[in-house]
Short mmCIF file of C-alpha atoms (C1' of nucleotides) in Angstrom, two decimals:
data_model
loop_
_atom_site.label_atom_id
_atom_site.label_comp_id
_atom_site.label_asym_id
_atom_site.label_seq_id
_atom_site.Cartn_x
_atom_site.Cartn_y
_atom_site.Cartn_z
CA MET A 1 19.31 28.94 -40.14
CA ARG A 2 17.50 28.59 -36.86
CA PRO A 3 14.07 27.04 -36.80
CA ASN A 4 11.44 28.35 -34.83
CA LEU A 5 10.72 26.14 -32.32
CA GLU A 6 7.89 27.97 -30.78
CA PRO A 7 5.15 25.68 -32.50
CA GLN A 8 6.96 22.85 -30.97
CA MET A 9 7.41 24.52 -27.58
CA GLU A 10 3.63 25.08 -27.14
CA GLU A 11 3.11 21.74 -27.53
CA PHE A 12 5.46 20.72 -25.29
CA ARG A 13 3.80 22.93 -22.91
CA ARG A 14 0.42 21.54 -23.70
CA ARG A 15 1.57 17.96 -23.30
CA CYS A 16 3.11 18.94 -19.66
CA ARG A 17 -0.20 20.00 -18.50
CA GLU A 18 -2.22 17.05 -19.65
CA ALA A 19 0.42 14.58 -17.96
CA GLY A 20 0.79 16.63 -14.86
CA LEU A 21 4.06 17.77 -14.99
CA ALA A 22 5.15 21.13 -13.53
CA LEU A 23 6.20 23.61 -16.30
CA THR A 24 9.56 24.69 -14.79
CA HIS A 25 12.04 26.83 -16.66
CA GLN A 26 14.73 24.11 -15.96
CA ARG A 27 12.30 21.48 -18.05
CA GLU A 28 11.88 23.76 -20.88
CA MET A 29 15.29 24.62 -21.19
CA ILE A 30 15.87 20.87 -21.29
CA TYR A 31 13.27 20.03 -24.09
CA ARG A 32 14.34 22.82 -26.17
CA ALA A 33 18.20 21.93 -25.87
CA VAL A 34 16.81 18.41 -27.55
CA LEU A 35 15.27 19.98 -29.88
CA GLU A 36 18.10 22.07 -30.98
CA SER A 37 20.15 19.31 -30.93
CA GLU A 38 21.53 17.31 -33.83
CA GLY A 39 21.42 13.43 -34.47
CA HIS A 40 21.29 11.50 -30.80
CA PRO A 41 22.49 13.51 -27.96
CA SER A 42 23.55 12.30 -24.74
CA PRO A 43 22.35 13.26 -21.49
CA GLU A 44 25.71 14.79 -21.02
CA GLY A 45 25.53 17.04 -24.45
CA ILE A 46 22.20 18.13 -23.29
CA TYR A 47 23.56 19.35 -20.05
CA GLU A 48 25.98 21.11 -21.32
CA ARG A 49 23.62 22.88 -23.83
CA VAL A 50 21.33 23.61 -20.97
CA LYS A 51 24.07 24.97 -18.46
CA ARG A 52 24.63 27.90 -21.62
CA ARG A 53 21.14 29.12 -20.28
CA ILE A 54 21.13 28.02 -16.67
CA PRO A 55 24.76 27.76 -15.37
CA ALA A 56 23.44 26.60 -11.83
CA ILE A 57 21.86 23.51 -13.16
CA SER A 58 22.45 19.62 -12.06
CA LEU A 59 23.45 16.99 -13.93
CA ALA A 60 21.08 14.99 -11.86
CA THR A 61 18.11 17.47 -12.72
CA VAL A 62 19.14 17.09 -16.32
CA TYR A 63 18.64 13.12 -16.09
CA LYS A 64 15.39 13.25 -13.82
CA ASN A 65 13.54 15.29 -16.34
CA ILE A 66 14.95 13.12 -19.17
CA ARG A 67 13.36 9.74 -17.33
CA THR A 68 10.43 11.71 -16.64
CA PHE A 69 9.96 12.71 -20.72
CA LEU A 70 10.99 9.19 -21.47
CA GLU A 71 7.77 7.71 -19.49
CA ALA A 72 5.56 10.91 -20.86
CA GLY A 73 6.46 9.77 -23.93
CA LEU A 74 7.71 13.53 -24.88
CA VAL A 75 11.02 12.18 -25.94
CA LYS A 76 12.09 8.57 -27.61
CA GLU A 77 15.40 7.04 -26.97
CA VAL A 78 17.44 5.64 -30.05
CA THR A 79 17.28 1.87 -28.74
CA LEU A 80 14.78 0.16 -26.39
CA HIS A 81 17.81 -2.45 -25.62
CA HIS A 82 19.04 -2.48 -21.81
CA GLY A 83 22.20 -0.39 -21.59
CA ALA A 84 24.02 -3.42 -20.45
CA LEU A 85 25.73 -5.95 -22.40
CA ARG A 86 24.19 -8.83 -23.51
CA LEU A 87 25.27 -11.70 -25.67
CA GLU A 88 23.54 -13.75 -28.40
CA SER A 89 23.22 -17.31 -28.04
CA ASN A 90 21.41 -17.76 -30.97
CA PRO A 91 24.00 -18.09 -33.77
CA ALA A 92 21.66 -17.68 -36.59
CA GLU A 93 20.45 -14.46 -38.01
CA HIS A 94 17.16 -13.39 -36.71
CA HIS A 95 15.33 -10.01 -35.78
CA HIS A 96 14.13 -8.99 -32.25
CA LEU A 97 10.90 -7.86 -30.84
CA VAL A 98 11.44 -5.62 -27.80
CA CYS A 99 8.78 -5.49 -25.46
CA VAL A 100 8.41 -1.67 -24.60
CA ARG A 101 7.30 -2.41 -20.82
CA CYS A 102 9.69 -5.06 -19.68
CA ARG A 103 12.32 -4.43 -22.15
CA ALA A 104 12.17 -8.45 -22.73
CA ILE A 105 13.86 -9.67 -26.16
CA ILE A 106 11.94 -12.18 -27.90
CA ASP A 107 14.21 -13.89 -31.26
CA LEU A 108 11.90 -13.95 -34.48
CA ASP A 109 13.48 -16.30 -36.86
CA GLY A 110 15.13 -14.76 -40.00
CA ASP A 111 12.74 -16.21 -42.38
CA SER A 112 10.16 -14.80 -40.35
CA VAL A 113 10.71 -11.48 -42.24
CA ALA A 114 10.81 -10.62 -45.85
CA PRO A 115 13.89 -9.29 -47.26
CA VAL A 116 13.94 -5.84 -46.50
CA ARG A 117 14.22 -3.61 -49.73
CA LEU A 118 15.99 -0.46 -49.55
CA ARG A 119 14.00 1.75 -51.76
CA ARG A 120 16.95 4.42 -52.19
CA LYS A 121 20.66 4.26 -52.30
CA PRO A 122 22.33 4.54 -48.65
CA PRO A 123 23.66 7.31 -47.69
CA ALA A 124 27.36 8.43 -49.82
CA GLY A 125 30.31 6.94 -48.90
CA CYS A 126 28.11 4.24 -46.01
CA ARG A 127 28.59 0.21 -46.96
CA ILE A 128 25.89 -1.40 -45.63
CA LEU A 129 26.92 -5.25 -44.09
CA ARG A 130 23.88 -6.77 -42.66
CA TYR A 131 20.48 -5.41 -41.10
CA SER A 132 18.20 -6.89 -38.69
CA VAL A 133 14.75 -5.41 -37.88
CA GLU A 134 13.91 -4.58 -34.38
CA PHE A 135 10.13 -5.17 -33.28
CA GLN A 136 8.53 -2.81 -30.89
CA GLY A 137 5.88 -4.41 -29.03
CA LEU A 138 4.41 -6.26 -25.99
CA CYS A 139 5.59 -9.43 -24.52
CA PRO A 140 3.02 -12.08 -23.92
CA GLY A 141 3.03 -11.28 -20.15
CA CYS A 142 2.97 -7.09 -20.83
CA ALA A 143 0.11 -7.87 -23.20
CA ARG A 144 -2.10 -9.37 -21.09
CA LYS A 145 -1.94 -7.23 -17.93
CA THR A 146 -2.28 -4.23 -20.33
CA THR A 147 -5.27 -5.42 -22.12
CA ARG A 148 -6.72 -5.53 -18.88
CA ASN A 149 -6.06 -2.35 -17.71
CA LEU A 150 -7.47 -1.05 -21.04
CA SER A 151 -10.64 -2.81 -21.05
CA MET B 1 17.76 -32.64 -23.83
CA ARG B 2 21.03 -31.66 -23.62
CA PRO B 3 22.86 -31.15 -27.22
CA ASN B 4 26.17 -32.54 -27.67
CA LEU B 5 28.70 -29.05 -27.86
CA GLU B 6 31.66 -30.82 -28.93
CA PRO B 7 31.69 -29.89 -32.71
CA GLN B 8 31.14 -26.25 -31.40
CA MET B 9 33.54 -26.25 -28.98
CA GLU B 10 36.30 -27.69 -31.58
CA GLU B 11 35.15 -25.02 -34.12
CA PHE B 12 35.95 -22.48 -30.86
CA ARG B 13 39.62 -24.00 -30.15
CA ARG B 14 40.21 -23.75 -34.01
CA ARG B 15 39.40 -20.13 -34.42
CA CYS B 16 41.04 -19.22 -31.21
CA ARG B 17 44.42 -20.84 -32.51
CA GLU B 18 43.61 -18.93 -36.29
CA ALA B 19 43.34 -15.63 -34.04
CA GLY B 20 46.07 -16.44 -32.00
CA LEU B 21 44.43 -16.56 -28.92
CA ALA B 22 46.08 -18.79 -25.92
CA LEU B 23 43.41 -21.59 -25.17
CA THR B 24 42.92 -21.67 -21.64
CA HIS B 25 40.54 -23.88 -19.36
CA GLN B 26 38.79 -20.37 -18.30
CA ARG B 27 38.14 -19.58 -21.91
CA GLU B 28 36.80 -22.70 -22.97
CA MET B 29 34.13 -22.94 -19.85
CA ILE B 30 32.93 -19.03 -20.90
CA TYR B 31 32.52 -20.18 -24.47
CA ARG B 32 31.02 -23.17 -23.34
CA ALA B 33 28.94 -21.19 -21.11
CA VAL B 34 27.64 -18.76 -24.04
CA LEU B 35 26.71 -21.71 -25.72
CA GLU B 36 24.76 -23.05 -23.48
CA SER B 37 23.13 -20.09 -22.32
CA GLU B 38 19.57 -19.65 -23.45
CA GLY B 39 18.20 -16.23 -25.04
CA HIS B 40 20.32 -13.10 -24.29
CA PRO B 41 23.07 -13.90 -21.51
CA SER B 42 24.71 -11.28 -19.76
CA PRO B 43 28.39 -11.14 -18.41
CA GLU B 44 27.49 -11.49 -14.62
CA GLY B 45 25.06 -15.00 -16.24
CA ILE B 46 28.28 -16.36 -17.41
CA TYR B 47 30.06 -15.69 -14.86
CA GLU B 48 27.62 -17.62 -12.38
CA ARG B 49 27.45 -20.30 -15.04
CA VAL B 50 30.96 -20.47 -15.22
CA LYS B 51 32.00 -20.34 -11.70
CA ARG B 52 30.10 -23.61 -10.77
CA ARG B 53 33.01 -25.03 -13.09
CA ILE B 54 35.86 -22.79 -11.78
CA PRO B 55 34.44 -21.76 -8.53
CA ALA B 56 38.13 -19.57 -8.52
CA ILE B 57 37.38 -17.44 -11.81
CA SER B 58 37.21 -13.84 -11.48
CA LEU B 59 34.01 -11.82 -13.11
CA ALA B 60 37.21 -9.39 -14.56
CA THR B 61 38.18 -12.46 -16.19
CA VAL B 62 34.73 -12.86 -17.83
CA TYR B 63 34.36 -9.46 -19.14
CA LYS B 64 38.04 -9.46 -20.77
CA ASN B 65 37.33 -12.69 -22.76
CA ILE B 66 33.96 -11.75 -23.95
CA ARG B 67 35.65 -8.31 -25.17
CA THR B 68 38.19 -10.89 -26.45
CA PHE B 69 35.47 -13.14 -28.07
CA LEU B 70 33.96 -10.04 -29.65
CA GLU B 71 36.85 -8.45 -31.26
CA ALA B 72 37.44 -11.94 -32.80
CA GLY B 73 33.85 -12.12 -33.80
CA LEU B 74 33.38 -15.63 -31.85
CA VAL B 75 30.35 -14.50 -30.05
CA LYS B 76 27.71 -11.23 -31.02
CA GLU B 77 26.06 -8.99 -28.80
CA VAL B 78 22.52 -8.51 -28.95
CA THR B 79 22.66 -4.54 -30.21
CA LEU B 80 25.75 -2.30 -31.49
CA HIS B 81 24.39 0.50 -30.04
CA HIS B 82 26.03 2.54 -27.24
CA GLY B 83 25.63 1.30 -23.75
CA ALA B 84 24.75 5.08 -22.88
CA LEU B 85 21.49 6.39 -23.37
CA ARG B 86 20.61 8.46 -26.39
CA LEU B 87 17.68 10.34 -27.40
CA GLU B 88 16.40 10.88 -30.92
CA SER B 89 16.09 14.41 -32.27
CA ASN B 90 14.54 13.14 -34.97
CA PRO B 91 11.01 12.81 -34.48
CA ALA B 92 10.02 11.17 -37.55
CA GLU B 93 9.73 7.51 -37.94
CA HIS B 94 13.10 6.31 -39.31
CA HIS B 95 15.70 3.37 -39.49
CA HIS B 96 19.16 3.60 -38.12
CA LEU B 97 22.91 2.60 -39.84
CA VAL B 98 25.17 1.76 -37.28
CA CYS B 99 29.07 1.52 -37.75
CA VAL B 100 30.48 -1.61 -36.81
CA ARG B 101 33.80 -0.08 -36.56
CA CYS B 102 33.23 3.29 -34.27
CA ARG B 103 29.53 2.82 -33.85
CA ALA B 104 28.37 6.09 -34.91
CA ILE B 105 24.64 6.27 -35.98
CA ILE B 106 23.30 7.41 -38.87
CA ASP B 107 19.36 8.05 -39.67
CA LEU B 108 17.81 6.55 -42.76
CA ASP B 109 14.35 8.21 -43.58
CA GLY B 110 11.57 6.27 -42.74
CA ASP B 111 10.23 5.69 -46.45
CA SER B 112 13.87 5.09 -47.85
CA VAL B 113 12.90 1.36 -46.71
CA ALA B 114 10.27 -0.61 -48.41
CA PRO B 115 7.73 -1.23 -45.48
CA VAL B 116 8.45 -4.78 -43.76
CA ARG B 117 6.42 -7.87 -44.32
CA LEU B 118 6.07 -10.61 -41.55
CA ARG B 119 5.86 -14.34 -43.47
CA ARG B 120 4.21 -15.52 -40.07
CA LYS B 121 2.51 -14.61 -37.06
CA PRO B 122 4.50 -13.34 -34.29
CA PRO B 123 5.28 -15.58 -31.52
CA ALA B 124 1.74 -16.21 -29.12
CA GLY B 125 0.45 -13.48 -27.20
CA CYS B 126 3.15 -10.88 -28.49
CA ARG B 127 1.51 -7.49 -30.02
CA ILE B 128 3.53 -5.80 -32.27
CA LEU B 129 3.62 -2.05 -32.27
CA ARG B 130 6.29 -0.67 -34.53
CA TYR B 131 9.32 -1.26 -35.96
CA SER B 132 12.62 -0.01 -37.33
CA VAL B 133 15.13 -1.85 -39.23
CA GLU B 134 18.78 -1.79 -37.77
CA PHE B 135 21.31 -1.43 -40.79
CA GLN B 136 24.78 -2.56 -39.62
CA GLY B 137 28.26 -1.66 -41.93
CA LEU B 138 30.57 1.37 -41.86
CA CYS B 139 29.91 5.14 -41.68
CA PRO B 140 31.94 6.89 -44.80
CA GLY B 141 34.99 7.76 -42.39
CA CYS B 142 35.25 4.04 -41.32
CA ALA B 143 34.54 2.70 -44.73
CA ARG B 144 37.42 4.74 -46.18
CA LYS B 145 40.10 3.55 -43.79
CA THR B 146 38.92 -0.10 -44.22
CA THR B 147 38.82 0.47 -48.10
CA ARG B 148 42.37 1.58 -47.72
CA ASN B 149 43.69 -1.33 -45.36
CA LEU B 150 41.94 -3.80 -47.59
CA SER B 151 43.70 -2.69 -50.92
"C1'" DC C 1 0.00 26.51 1.42
"C1'" DT C 2 1.53 21.82 -0.13
"C1'" DA C 3 3.52 18.95 -3.19
"C1'" DC C 4 6.02 18.32 -6.61
"C1'" DG C 5 10.70 19.51 -8.62
"C1'" DT C 6 15.71 21.40 -7.89
"C1'" DG C 7 20.88 20.96 -6.64
"C1'" DC C 8 24.16 18.86 -4.25
"C1'" DA C 9 26.72 14.92 -2.81
"C1'" DA C 10 27.00 10.56 -2.00
"C1'" DA C 11 25.54 5.79 -3.63
"C1'" DC C 12 24.91 2.33 -7.38
"C1'" DC C 13 26.06 -0.50 -11.15
"C1'" DA C 14 28.28 -2.64 -14.91
"C1'" DT C 15 32.76 -2.48 -16.91
"C1'" DT C 16 37.82 -1.45 -17.14
"C1'" DT C 17 42.50 -1.10 -15.80
"C1'" DG C 18 47.12 -1.79 -13.03
"C1'" DC C 19 49.51 -4.99 -11.58
"C1'" DG C 20 52.12 -9.10 -10.19
"C1'" DA C 21 51.72 -13.93 -9.89
"C1'" DC C 22 51.15 -17.76 -13.20
"C1'" DA C 23 50.47 -20.70 -17.67
"C1'" DC C 24 50.57 -21.66 -22.38
"C1'" DC C 25 53.20 -22.35 -26.58
"C1'" DG D 1 61.46 -18.81 -21.69
"C1'" DG D 2 58.62 -15.18 -22.91
"C1'" DT D 3 54.51 -13.26 -24.05
"C1'" DG D 4 49.64 -13.85 -22.99
"C1'" DT D 5 45.96 -14.43 -19.29
"C1'" DC D 6 44.52 -14.92 -14.59
"C1'" DG D 7 42.75 -13.37 -10.38
"C1'" DC D 8 42.62 -9.24 -7.07
"C1'" DA D 9 41.43 -4.67 -5.95
"C1'" DA D 10 41.25 -0.45 -7.40
"C1'" DA D 11 39.51 2.87 -10.72
"C1'" DT D 12 36.12 4.59 -13.63
"C1'" DG D 13 31.95 6.36 -16.58
"C1'" DG D 14 27.09 6.76 -16.61
"C1'" DT D 15 22.90 6.85 -13.94
"C1'" DT D 16 20.31 6.94 -9.71
"C1'" DT D 17 19.25 8.07 -4.83
"C1'" DG D 18 18.47 11.00 -0.36
"C1'" DC D 19 17.53 14.85 1.22
"C1'" DA D 20 16.96 19.95 2.38
"C1'" DC D 21 15.63 23.71 -0.15
"C1'" DG D 22 12.59 26.32 -3.31
"C1'" DT D 23 8.91 27.15 -6.26
"C1'" DA D 24 4.48 25.88 -9.34
"C1'" DG D 25 -0.42 25.66 -9.38
#
DNA sequence: CTACGTGCAAACCATTTGCGACACC
DNA sequence: GGTGTCGCAAATGGTTTGCACGTAG
């Protein structure tokens, strides 16, 4: 029922030390709340869960630490796309390459990707209408900068 | 340089009539601004562009009509994911099925999709690090309702 | 001991809503 | 002529920031 999270918590502490992040009680409880969540928790949801253990915690602290964790690669977000609404001006079917650094969106023609094949049935009761592939990577500008830094 | 947009505008008018939407000057100019935009315009960007032709237009009008167009399927958005931040509690590689109706997110195991193959080189200068497939469709709950409505 | 992290409140930004005036059909 | 749309301003929701205090290293 309740899996033992200690190994993941130990890993978390190690990675915090590596990243030079202070190990606070709040951070441990926030990370634990992400591990305990199902699906795709929101900052609010994490906050509600952490509050059970640290009633005095502030929502701002949760937000600040989620941001810190994202930057350190300790947690991932569901999508890289800007929170703000963006429209498609390209009416044709196509795919997206999203820059992990500056979040620029580059279109890839629909036929530049071979048709995607499902190996199993989709989850029971679901209906699939269409799909598009979301590539994550670096746009030309950020690729140049990063290469320089790595060299 | 400047493609003739009249055919698309005519199509737009037809689809507005079909959908029972009044054909106002504002709507025509907003739609035209989307057609004229490159890439992935924001509501603000559309607003700026429309203001050149209708200086008195309100940002709220642009938002209201973008929403109307989205609901009527006249324009598309870059991603169906909630604007708000969502974290991954599933640390394994996986794909997403997003419900076009209620926007629920369902995870699909990484190995339930055959590896995606690129048919051509990615755009020059880009670096691809990883990808995931975003399926659009209906979650079990919405699939049931929609089938009923269609029957 | 000192830099970093926390809690609170206020600020911010994108988006939505309420409402009176106006225009399409 | 009546319903749908517009413009304005105020409200909302999610997220960030400034600052004084507290704590990890």
